[in-house]
């Protein structure tokens, strides 16, 4: 039997499985469902985003480490928030991206959405780890211990478990199609749970440590301290996008390895 | 479109391997279709796709003109599926297993004892199925062919572990089903000859 | 021969659930290990803490709510294997999926049967274990109520994990990794209720939150588990 390659045009019919009709207003989106299109687009965007990211990182670090004044209470050790807070924010943001793309994958069968989810998971887990690591570093000068069970760190720890569970489930199921769908369900279940976990941990924390005043997220800050934080937030967003685009391209190549356009690409790159 | 199962362009990938490549088939009332092919050629997967168990990468399966998942209840009413494994609980007796099927899916529970007798399981009807041999368990599962009146039978290797009497019994049932304008799709490694009914065959080849 | 009986429409949802519950209970009664093992595990694990921590009644009383709750959580986790795995192995799961009945209702029925075999025994033996752990007698009723709501919720949440891993042969550790983070809110408020009761503080808030979580789990978990089961039956043979 002749092997058919996946025809990008076939992916253009995005019919929601529950409505059963083509949603014509979304037809323009089907360009984004086409792997070769996204592959090329990602390739063009990556260097721009990379340089922008580097620039904002340097600016942010300079502003944060050099320009911003020392804190009244904590001296210079507070500066870790310029890494910790953006990392924590990204860890949450990426999980939401994962969950949304998982939902898109399940409902509209858009394979690229699954590639986005799969590519984002390790990045999100890394940001979570960075948040935990920097949070622990912050804790040492403040409380004298390497770990403290405050609400933020505990939530981040549970979030890390959610990420690891997602990646473990993906890895454990042998067939990629089932692994993708099962992981997508898990991501959606996780995102529903995250607010509940947050709320429970906050409550648990205030109950058991009533004396803890110092919180690790953004205190009311002077603009000179806030500005570097915003720049670092932007920098981390760009870092995520850069990583995502690179992983997305690799993921697309892996999935579409048998497709004609990939063979042409490989031949072209070998020759050119 | 009455009681016809139609598969169009069914394509299923297993990881890197293209297992089923744009398979088309149509089975109408009174037709018997055998899926033939070597191990690994995708027969079980295709049967799963025809039941609505397996996810298709491309293509569609229709029953009576409607997509399978659009009207699951109607398709479930029409379908009798026997899979690779017998589909019976080891901890329950044959009678309990069959009563359960009749309660969940419809079927005449009053006939259970007589059908079990027909299948030479009369003595074992009160033993838990896990102490029965593989062939006996298969026969308990096959009893559904008698107890439940369905328009479409999809049978995955129904003849496994059966002796000659069992083979004859299945042969007769399939012939009866075809005569009653029902459809049968099955796979088997053994040779099954029906006297009265022509068997169409679809060969699946494992892709290189 | 017989006349064909009317088909799937003939069985209502309640009858469907009762049929499935009866089937699962019957199967469990014939495999005593399935429901006795988690119970023994619960008792043994709780008994280990005085051995590990020391028998001082004050210490035990302080850690009692947490110990009892975590042990109950772990025992429930242990019992989740039996929820779908056996049915997948003998092929009855795909028959249930193909039966045309709403899969989420089937899931609720199975979870209920599973709870009757795992959660209910835990809850019934918990006062005894509370006494082992020097929990004040005033807190024992709260312990039972919180475990009642909590184990039901945990069974529902656990069903999602069990359904996601149903196609794996060795799913134990992965199942725990998936289910435990999701169970943390239940643990926090369940143990919190018992702590409050031990200090003669009001528990209504904790219990209402537990009830709310149970309601949410009852509404959403069967849907997720049903979706995961469909993935599980299509994965391989």
XYZ file of C-alpha atoms in Angstrom:
717
model
C 0.000 0.000 0.000
C 1.279 3.398 -0.801
C 2.165 5.461 2.166
C 0.331 8.726 2.226
C 1.951 11.739 3.725
C 0.034 13.947 6.063
C -1.516 16.608 3.915
C -1.459 20.002 5.620
C -4.612 20.987 3.779
C -6.470 18.209 5.540
C -5.759 19.824 8.857
C -7.653 22.851 7.703
C -11.009 21.538 8.761
C -11.307 22.521 12.357
C -14.665 21.244 13.419
C -15.437 21.282 17.078
C -16.508 17.793 17.949
C -19.543 18.918 19.851
C -20.967 21.324 17.306
C -20.277 19.167 14.307
C -20.107 22.143 11.988
C -17.176 23.950 10.528
C -16.626 27.138 12.405
C -15.861 29.315 9.425
C -14.761 32.280 11.459
C -11.797 30.220 12.612
C -10.686 29.264 9.142
C -7.829 31.697 9.198
C -6.465 29.861 12.189
C -5.864 26.816 10.063
C -2.706 28.372 8.815
C -1.454 27.966 12.355
C -2.470 24.346 12.277
C -0.103 23.719 9.419
C 3.204 22.326 10.653
C 5.422 23.609 7.837
C 4.011 27.107 8.195
C 4.579 27.187 11.928
C 8.011 25.641 11.498
C 9.116 28.410 9.171
C 7.474 31.142 11.215
C 9.111 29.897 14.386
C 12.439 29.788 12.626
C 12.138 33.414 11.562
C 10.994 34.639 14.954
C 13.532 32.805 17.087
C 16.584 35.009 16.545
C 14.590 38.215 17.104
C 13.120 36.971 20.312
C 16.466 35.634 21.400
C 18.214 38.972 21.065
C 15.336 40.843 22.622
C 15.417 38.432 25.526
C 19.123 38.850 26.044
C 18.790 42.616 25.923
C 15.992 42.750 28.447
C 17.818 40.309 30.724
C 20.877 42.511 30.757
C 18.853 45.658 31.305
C 16.776 44.056 33.998
C 19.742 42.603 35.838
C 21.591 45.870 35.669
C 18.618 47.791 36.980
C 17.941 45.237 39.623
C 21.398 44.530 40.881
C 23.074 47.865 40.439
C 20.605 50.690 40.101
C 17.853 49.759 42.516
C 18.503 50.862 46.083
C 19.090 48.420 48.916
C 16.066 47.476 50.926
C 15.464 49.103 54.281
C 15.011 45.837 56.140
C 16.731 43.207 54.073
C 19.668 45.016 52.629
C 20.890 43.589 49.390
C 19.616 40.072 49.850
C 16.146 41.057 48.680
C 17.460 41.338 45.147
C 16.832 37.666 44.647
C 13.205 38.590 44.000
C 14.268 39.781 40.570
C 14.752 36.146 39.699
C 12.355 34.514 42.092
C 9.175 36.443 41.338
C 9.390 36.309 37.536
C 10.264 32.605 37.729
C 7.285 31.901 39.961
C 5.000 33.906 37.724
C 6.241 32.056 34.626
C 5.755 28.687 36.296
C 2.074 29.488 36.707
C 1.695 31.130 33.317
C 3.237 28.204 31.493
C 0.986 25.713 33.212
C -2.006 27.692 32.043
C -0.589 27.730 28.511
C -0.133 23.976 28.748
C -3.694 23.494 29.910
C -5.172 25.750 27.240
C -3.226 24.091 24.443
C -4.200 20.693 25.856
C -7.833 21.735 25.661
C -7.365 22.945 22.083
C -5.739 19.619 21.253
C -8.551 17.571 22.761
C -11.406 19.589 21.321
C -10.116 20.506 17.886
C -7.629 17.664 17.394
C -4.939 20.206 16.537
C -1.679 18.300 16.814
C 0.420 21.440 17.008
C -1.377 22.365 20.211
C -0.124 19.149 21.704
C 3.416 19.921 20.546
C 3.158 23.273 22.325
C 1.983 21.598 25.535
C 4.681 18.962 25.410
C 7.388 21.511 24.683
C 6.244 23.842 27.448
C 6.215 21.305 30.247
C 9.955 20.995 30.865
C 10.358 24.772 30.573
C 7.641 25.310 33.137
C 9.132 22.708 35.419
C 12.512 24.425 35.160
C 11.044 27.791 36.054
C 9.306 26.174 39.004
C 12.566 24.688 40.118
C 14.295 28.057 39.787
C 11.550 29.648 41.857
C 12.005 27.029 44.561
C 15.764 27.289 44.481
C 15.828 31.087 44.645
C 13.096 31.068 47.232
C 15.172 28.839 49.396
C 18.186 31.099 48.910
C 16.131 34.048 49.984
C 14.965 32.200 53.014
C 18.436 31.536 54.352
C 19.383 35.098 55.273
C 15.832 35.845 56.383
C 14.977 32.884 58.549
C 18.228 31.070 58.866
C 16.966 27.875 57.293
C 17.366 26.510 53.809
C 13.694 25.697 53.488
C 10.590 27.264 54.874
C 7.058 26.054 54.444
C 5.477 29.281 53.487
C 2.495 29.467 51.171
C 4.391 30.476 48.054
C 7.126 27.864 48.292
C 4.699 25.106 49.207
C 2.472 25.949 46.267
C 5.472 25.992 43.966
C 6.536 22.608 45.264
C 3.121 21.131 44.515
C 3.182 22.779 41.106
C 6.504 21.088 40.456
C 4.875 17.748 41.271
C 2.094 18.527 38.828
C 4.630 19.245 36.100
C 6.620 16.126 36.905
C 3.448 14.061 36.895
C 2.563 15.395 33.458
C 5.988 14.578 32.068
C 6.049 11.184 33.770
C 2.651 10.226 32.367
C 3.737 11.244 28.902
C 6.847 9.176 29.215
C 5.146 6.123 30.675
C 2.532 5.587 28.002
C 4.122 3.915 25.039
C 1.962 5.065 22.219
C 2.414 8.761 21.509
C -1.219 9.300 20.573
C -2.571 7.912 23.834
C 0.179 9.593 25.806
C -0.750 12.935 24.273
C -4.441 12.595 25.027
C -3.977 11.268 28.542
C -1.488 13.997 29.374
C -3.869 16.591 27.966
C -6.621 15.381 30.309
C -4.185 15.525 33.203
C -3.130 19.080 32.355
C -6.740 20.248 32.359
C -7.471 18.476 35.649
C -4.339 20.092 37.071
C -5.260 23.597 36.030
C -8.650 23.249 37.690
C -6.907 22.146 40.855
C -4.290 24.884 40.970
C -6.544 27.606 42.380
C -7.907 25.134 44.921
C -4.414 24.098 45.943
C -3.348 27.727 46.202
C -6.265 28.642 48.375
C -5.835 25.621 50.631
C -2.120 26.210 51.075
C -2.634 29.907 51.824
C -5.165 29.048 54.464
C -2.990 26.289 55.882
C -0.067 28.625 56.066
C -1.874 31.426 57.885
C -3.271 28.910 60.314
C 0.034 27.382 61.260
C 2.290 30.401 61.090
C 0.300 33.368 62.282
C 3.441 35.277 63.106
C 4.824 35.171 59.587
C 4.516 38.657 58.244
C 7.094 38.710 55.534
C 5.633 37.486 52.295
C 7.728 36.535 49.388
C 5.749 38.081 46.601
C 5.772 41.660 45.534
C 5.539 43.926 48.546
C 4.381 47.481 48.017
C 7.399 48.749 46.216
C 8.981 51.962 45.244
C 9.026 52.486 41.503
C 12.799 52.205 41.377
C 12.511 48.713 42.774
C 9.486 47.843 40.694
C 10.882 48.846 37.332
C 13.613 46.180 37.238
C 11.044 43.608 38.284
C 8.831 44.425 35.328
C 11.783 44.287 32.968
C 12.778 40.901 34.339
C 9.204 39.677 33.917
C 9.383 40.649 30.261
C 12.787 39.024 29.946
C 11.535 35.739 31.363
C 8.504 35.782 29.074
C 10.811 36.209 26.116
C 13.037 33.456 27.455
C 10.051 31.148 27.546
C 8.976 32.037 24.036
C 12.452 31.591 22.701
C 12.794 28.170 24.293
C 9.305 27.240 23.221
C 9.936 28.142 19.600
C 13.120 26.143 19.477
C 11.488 23.113 21.085
C 8.451 23.571 18.888
C 10.558 23.276 15.768
C 12.202 20.134 17.041
C 8.871 18.682 18.076
C 7.363 19.408 14.666
C 10.248 17.734 12.912
C 9.908 14.688 15.113
C 6.184 14.361 14.544
C 6.285 15.015 10.849
C 9.398 12.969 10.182
C 7.678 10.975 7.449
C 6.107 13.922 5.691
C 7.268 15.082 2.294
C 8.090 18.611 3.290
C 10.480 17.412 5.954
C 12.343 15.220 3.488
C 12.695 18.164 1.133
C 13.903 20.311 3.983
C 16.492 17.772 5.011
C 17.686 17.386 1.432
C 17.815 21.140 0.989
C 19.779 21.636 4.160
C 22.176 18.881 3.317
C 22.802 20.361 -0.086
C 22.621 24.056 0.765
C -27.894 3.124 4.605
C -29.768 0.597 6.663
C -27.628 -1.281 9.132
C -24.511 -0.711 7.138
C -21.087 -0.092 8.576
C -18.918 2.119 6.426
C -15.293 2.978 6.930
C -13.738 5.662 4.750
C -10.076 6.468 4.620
C -9.311 5.088 8.055
C -5.718 5.922 8.855
C -4.027 5.079 12.125
C -0.448 5.692 13.097
C 1.227 3.864 15.941
C 4.093 6.172 16.806
C 6.298 6.210 13.758
C 4.580 3.319 12.009
C 1.681 3.780 9.648
C -0.493 0.910 10.764
C -3.579 1.483 8.640
C -3.372 3.485 5.454
C -6.660 4.899 4.176
C -8.657 1.738 4.652
C -12.119 1.674 3.093
C -14.720 -0.950 3.690
C -18.454 -1.385 3.672
C -20.402 -4.157 5.339
C -24.124 -4.329 4.783
C -26.927 -6.564 6.009
C -26.326 -10.238 5.390
C -22.641 -9.767 4.622
C -19.779 -11.552 6.263
C -16.325 -10.003 6.113
C -13.110 -11.615 7.206
C -10.056 -9.481 7.926
C -6.976 -11.407 7.010
C -3.356 -10.597 7.447
C -0.254 -11.538 9.324
C 0.367 -10.659 12.945
C 1.019 -6.995 13.318
C -0.809 -6.027 10.153
C -3.316 -4.010 12.102
C -6.339 -6.315 12.195
C -7.128 -5.778 15.857
C -6.587 -2.054 15.525
C -8.932 -1.908 12.572
C -11.570 -3.809 14.503
C -11.111 -1.378 17.352
C -11.572 1.515 14.962
C -14.726 -0.064 13.551
C -16.157 -0.342 17.059
C -15.327 3.206 17.937
C -12.752 2.168 20.533
C -9.671 3.378 18.711
C -8.945 6.973 17.803
C -8.536 7.562 14.088
C -5.816 9.834 12.854
C -7.719 10.344 9.639
C -10.928 8.994 8.172
C -14.382 8.245 9.448
C -16.529 5.301 10.395
C -20.271 5.491 9.875
C -23.083 3.306 11.099
C -26.357 3.905 9.297
C -24.860 7.024 7.817
C -23.972 8.614 11.140
C -20.556 8.948 12.695
C -20.093 6.448 15.479
C -19.596 8.859 18.295
C -22.577 10.966 17.291
C -25.029 8.361 18.440
C -23.244 5.999 20.741
C -26.415 4.525 22.171
C -27.808 3.533 18.796
C -24.540 1.983 17.723
C -24.258 0.162 21.037
C -27.715 -1.254 20.451
C -26.596 -2.672 17.156
C -23.139 -3.888 18.042
C -21.898 -7.063 19.627
C -18.148 -6.968 20.079
C -16.015 -9.848 21.259
C -12.432 -8.827 21.741
C -9.131 -10.593 22.052
C -9.750 -11.273 25.671
C -13.020 -12.993 26.493
C -14.508 -9.941 28.210
C -15.821 -11.853 31.184
C -14.969 -11.438 34.844
C -12.971 -14.269 36.332
C -14.566 -13.894 39.724
C -18.108 -14.380 38.484
C -19.722 -17.578 37.279
C -20.751 -17.967 33.635
C -24.358 -17.470 34.634
C -23.577 -14.269 36.526
C -21.440 -12.937 33.690
C -24.140 -13.529 31.138
C -26.867 -12.164 33.364
C -24.794 -9.029 33.698
C -24.487 -8.657 29.946
C -28.192 -9.122 29.536
C -28.917 -6.551 32.221
C -26.508 -3.978 30.843
C -26.929 -4.493 27.143
C -30.179 -6.258 26.602
C -30.587 -9.950 26.030
C -32.852 -12.721 27.116
C -31.603 -13.932 30.478
C -34.097 -16.764 30.601
C -32.158 -18.655 27.952
C -28.806 -18.570 29.691
C -28.957 -22.088 31.083
C -29.989 -23.648 27.803
C -27.325 -21.824 25.829
C -24.668 -22.878 28.308
C -25.851 -26.452 27.893
C -25.537 -26.082 24.152
C -21.956 -25.021 24.654
C -21.191 -27.944 26.961
C -20.868 -25.669 29.940
C -23.837 -26.952 31.871
C -21.733 -28.482 34.633
C -19.522 -25.457 34.955
C -22.249 -22.878 35.094
C -21.804 -22.311 38.807
C -18.025 -22.184 38.934
C -16.112 -18.912 38.861
C -14.824 -18.332 35.365
C -11.234 -18.084 36.426
C -11.096 -21.814 37.076
C -12.346 -22.587 33.581
C -9.993 -23.335 30.735
C -9.292 -20.780 28.049
C -11.575 -22.576 25.641
C -14.389 -22.694 28.163
C -14.045 -18.996 28.926
C -14.160 -18.281 25.224
C -17.367 -20.274 24.994
C -18.958 -18.307 27.829
C -18.201 -15.132 25.899
C -19.568 -16.663 22.714
C -22.845 -17.456 24.444
C -23.710 -13.805 23.903
C -24.066 -14.546 20.209
C -27.128 -16.551 21.103
C -28.467 -14.426 23.894
C -28.236 -10.982 22.382
C -29.831 -10.147 19.073
C -27.554 -7.674 17.360
C -27.315 -6.464 13.812
C -23.540 -6.171 13.699
C -21.057 -8.612 15.085
C -17.421 -7.651 15.344
C -15.424 -10.629 16.521
C -11.695 -10.586 17.159
C -10.320 -14.103 16.858
C -13.479 -15.780 18.106
C -12.133 -19.247 17.379
C -9.131 -19.103 19.699
C -8.860 -22.128 21.962
C -12.003 -23.749 20.559
C -12.309 -27.418 19.728
C -14.097 -28.801 16.677
C -17.507 -28.691 18.319
C -16.935 -25.083 19.233
C -15.849 -24.230 15.702
C -19.001 -25.807 14.332
C -21.121 -23.887 16.767
C -19.576 -20.568 15.757
C -19.885 -21.463 12.096
C -23.582 -22.131 12.542
C -24.132 -18.912 14.428
C -22.413 -16.814 11.771
C -24.459 -18.468 9.060
C -27.657 -17.805 11.022
C -26.671 -14.200 11.530
C -26.092 -13.702 7.826
C -29.365 -15.406 6.996
C -31.152 -13.049 9.381
C -29.684 -10.048 7.542
C -27.175 -9.275 10.222
C -23.522 -8.505 9.491
C -20.376 -10.146 10.756
C -16.822 -8.868 10.680
C -14.217 -11.152 12.124
C -10.563 -12.046 12.161
C -9.104 -15.455 12.557
C -5.923 -17.345 11.885
C -7.871 -20.499 11.274
C -9.819 -21.404 8.194
C -13.508 -20.891 8.471
C -15.696 -22.146 5.683
C -19.370 -21.360 5.618
C -21.436 -23.490 3.296
C -24.253 -21.146 2.525
C -22.716 -17.730 2.902
C -19.913 -16.218 0.856
C -17.170 -14.700 2.972
C -15.583 -11.553 1.669
C -12.005 -11.090 2.664
C -9.998 -7.951 3.214
C -6.288 -8.485 3.285
C -4.144 -6.203 5.353
C -0.453 -6.040 4.719
C 2.030 -4.828 7.215
C 3.736 -1.743 5.780
C 7.454 -1.950 5.375
C -36.166 -19.407 20.484
C -36.719 -16.274 22.432
C -37.936 -12.891 21.403
C -35.262 -10.226 21.517
C -35.599 -8.218 24.680
C -35.668 -4.462 24.405
C -32.189 -3.085 24.379
C -30.242 -0.436 26.155
C -33.075 1.963 26.781
C -34.616 -0.529 29.127
C -32.180 0.144 31.937
C -32.357 3.427 33.801
C -29.385 5.210 35.317
C -30.070 4.113 38.877
C -30.549 0.521 37.802
C -27.349 0.763 35.806
C -25.433 2.021 38.810
C -26.897 -0.620 41.069
C -26.012 -3.361 38.605
C -22.435 -2.210 38.437
C -22.111 -1.712 42.169
C -23.500 -5.156 42.783
C -21.067 -6.643 40.305
C -18.045 -4.925 41.808
C -19.041 -5.835 45.347
C -19.580 -9.438 44.343
C -16.166 -9.562 42.729
C -14.555 -7.993 45.774
C -16.177 -10.360 48.207
C -14.610 -13.197 46.261
C -11.194 -11.558 46.339
C -10.922 -10.661 49.995
C -7.418 -9.293 49.614
C -8.650 -6.430 47.546
C -10.368 -4.668 50.368
C -8.697 -6.094 53.403
C -5.181 -5.121 52.402
C -5.677 -1.362 52.433
C -7.391 -1.652 55.790
C -4.490 -3.566 57.295
C -2.115 -1.077 55.735
C -3.939 1.772 57.423
C -3.775 0.125 60.817
C -0.153 -0.873 60.496
C 1.075 2.471 59.246
C -0.652 4.362 62.029
C 0.811 1.942 64.533
C 4.296 2.631 63.220
C 4.270 6.245 64.305
C 4.359 5.691 68.054
C 7.190 3.276 67.384
C 9.053 5.799 65.326
C 8.290 8.953 67.261
C 8.067 7.702 70.795
C 5.035 6.876 72.891
C 4.740 10.228 74.681
C 1.026 10.975 74.673
C 1.434 14.693 74.147
C 3.514 14.302 71.007
C 1.194 11.675 69.639
C -1.848 13.824 70.275
C -0.295 16.710 68.394
C 0.635 14.678 65.355
C -2.461 12.464 65.456
C -4.695 14.337 62.975
C -1.948 14.534 60.368
C -0.815 10.951 60.863
C -4.321 9.550 60.633
C -5.142 11.573 57.572
C -1.936 10.870 55.698
C -2.230 7.172 56.456
C -5.806 7.143 55.223
C -4.686 8.926 52.075
C -1.936 6.395 51.452
C -4.249 3.458 52.128
C -6.771 4.842 49.643
C -4.002 5.257 47.108
C -3.017 1.657 47.607
C -6.524 0.472 46.907
C -6.943 2.425 43.691
C -5.217 -0.192 41.628
C -8.222 -2.432 41.783
C -10.579 0.152 40.408
C -10.066 -0.310 36.698
C -7.025 -2.482 36.233
C -8.649 -5.849 36.569
C -11.441 -4.903 34.219
C -9.001 -3.763 31.634
C -7.016 -6.963 31.854
C -9.940 -9.297 31.355
C -11.570 -7.212 28.655
C -14.671 -6.186 30.577
C -13.654 -2.532 30.552
C -13.990 -2.265 26.797
C -17.355 -3.975 27.033
C -18.460 -1.313 29.508
C -17.168 1.434 27.241
C -19.038 -0.088 24.301
C -22.228 -0.640 26.229
C -23.564 2.720 25.114
C -24.332 3.817 28.642
C -22.850 7.104 29.845
C -19.351 6.238 30.902
C -19.237 8.864 33.634
C -22.220 7.234 35.341
C -20.446 3.891 35.162
C -17.408 5.555 36.717
C -19.469 6.960 39.576
C -20.914 3.529 40.232
C -17.491 1.908 40.277
C -16.091 4.619 42.528
C -18.971 4.185 44.921
C -18.438 0.437 45.069
C -14.741 1.038 45.547
C -15.419 3.447 48.383
C -17.705 0.991 50.112
C -14.798 -1.428 50.107
C -11.925 0.896 50.915
C -13.093 4.214 52.352
C -15.871 2.929 54.536
C -13.752 0.377 56.439
C -11.098 3.054 57.026
C -13.666 5.391 58.385
C -15.158 2.747 60.649
C -11.856 1.769 62.182
C -10.608 5.326 62.553
C -11.947 5.941 66.064
C -9.916 3.001 67.301
C -6.809 4.374 65.640
C -7.622 7.809 67.008
C -7.490 6.327 70.458
C -4.134 4.700 69.583
C -2.837 8.127 68.695
C -4.117 9.716 71.887
C -6.563 11.906 70.030
C -9.008 13.588 72.419
C -12.348 11.831 72.448
C -14.110 15.045 71.455
C -12.334 14.967 68.129
C -13.297 11.439 67.185
C -16.628 12.306 65.613
C -15.031 15.053 63.557
C -12.397 12.562 62.515
C -15.059 10.259 61.185
C -17.033 12.944 59.416
C -13.941 14.427 57.829
C -12.781 10.997 56.725
C -16.230 10.278 55.323
C -16.179 13.318 53.087
C -12.480 13.054 52.456
C -12.262 9.419 51.423
C -15.187 9.879 49.035
C -13.396 12.818 47.445
C -10.107 10.940 47.363
C -11.748 7.987 45.656
C -13.108 10.328 43.000
C -9.799 12.098 42.475
C -7.987 8.786 42.539
C -10.302 7.455 39.866
C -8.887 10.050 37.484
C -5.361 8.852 38.165
C -6.386 5.213 37.941
C -8.094 5.848 34.615
C -5.093 7.708 33.210
C -2.738 4.864 34.106
C -5.069 1.986 33.300
C -3.103 0.902 30.269
C 0.138 0.539 32.184
C 1.258 -2.688 33.730
C 3.094 -1.179 36.641
C 1.375 2.005 37.508
C 1.875 2.221 41.258
C 4.398 4.996 41.660
C 3.121 7.047 38.759
C -0.389 6.820 40.140
C 0.798 8.227 43.469
C 2.673 11.033 41.745
C -0.447 11.996 39.841
C -2.963 11.722 42.656
C -1.111 13.061 45.696
C -0.696 16.692 44.620
C -4.376 16.783 43.725
C -5.293 15.416 47.157
C -3.467 18.083 49.107
C -6.456 20.398 49.577
C -8.516 17.525 50.963
C -5.698 16.626 53.318
C -5.274 20.190 54.510
C -8.896 20.738 55.393
C -9.511 17.218 56.611
C -6.629 17.238 59.027
C -7.381 20.869 59.821
C -10.875 19.942 60.916
C -9.570 17.307 63.293
C -6.954 19.688 64.699
C -9.656 22.261 65.305
C -11.895 19.693 66.959
C -9.070 18.594 69.224
C -8.685 22.193 70.379
C -12.428 22.600 70.853
C -12.578 25.104 67.993
C -15.433 25.248 65.489
C -15.134 22.776 62.634
C -18.054 23.773 60.468
C -15.907 25.829 58.137
C -13.498 22.997 57.449
C -16.256 20.481 56.954
C -18.185 22.745 54.615
C -15.089 23.191 52.504
C -14.585 19.446 52.458
C -18.192 19.034 51.370
C -17.682 21.637 48.648
C -14.618 19.817 47.386
C -16.572 16.586 47.364
C -19.330 18.217 45.352
C -16.847 19.576 42.842
C -15.112 16.218 42.564
C -18.423 14.436 42.105
C -19.330 16.784 39.290
C -16.029 16.842 37.428
C -13.951 13.788 38.253
C -16.215 11.232 36.530
C -16.011 13.220 33.314
C -12.236 13.332 33.406
C -12.004 9.668 34.370
C -14.390 8.633 31.593
C -12.351 10.561 29.030
C -9.189 8.957 30.339
C -10.756 5.496 30.180
C -11.585 5.983 26.522
C -7.952 6.784 25.914
C -6.955 3.773 27.978
C -9.011 1.201 26.108
C -7.749 2.389 22.771
C -4.114 2.173 23.768
C -2.839 -1.174 22.591
C -4.702 -4.384 23.134
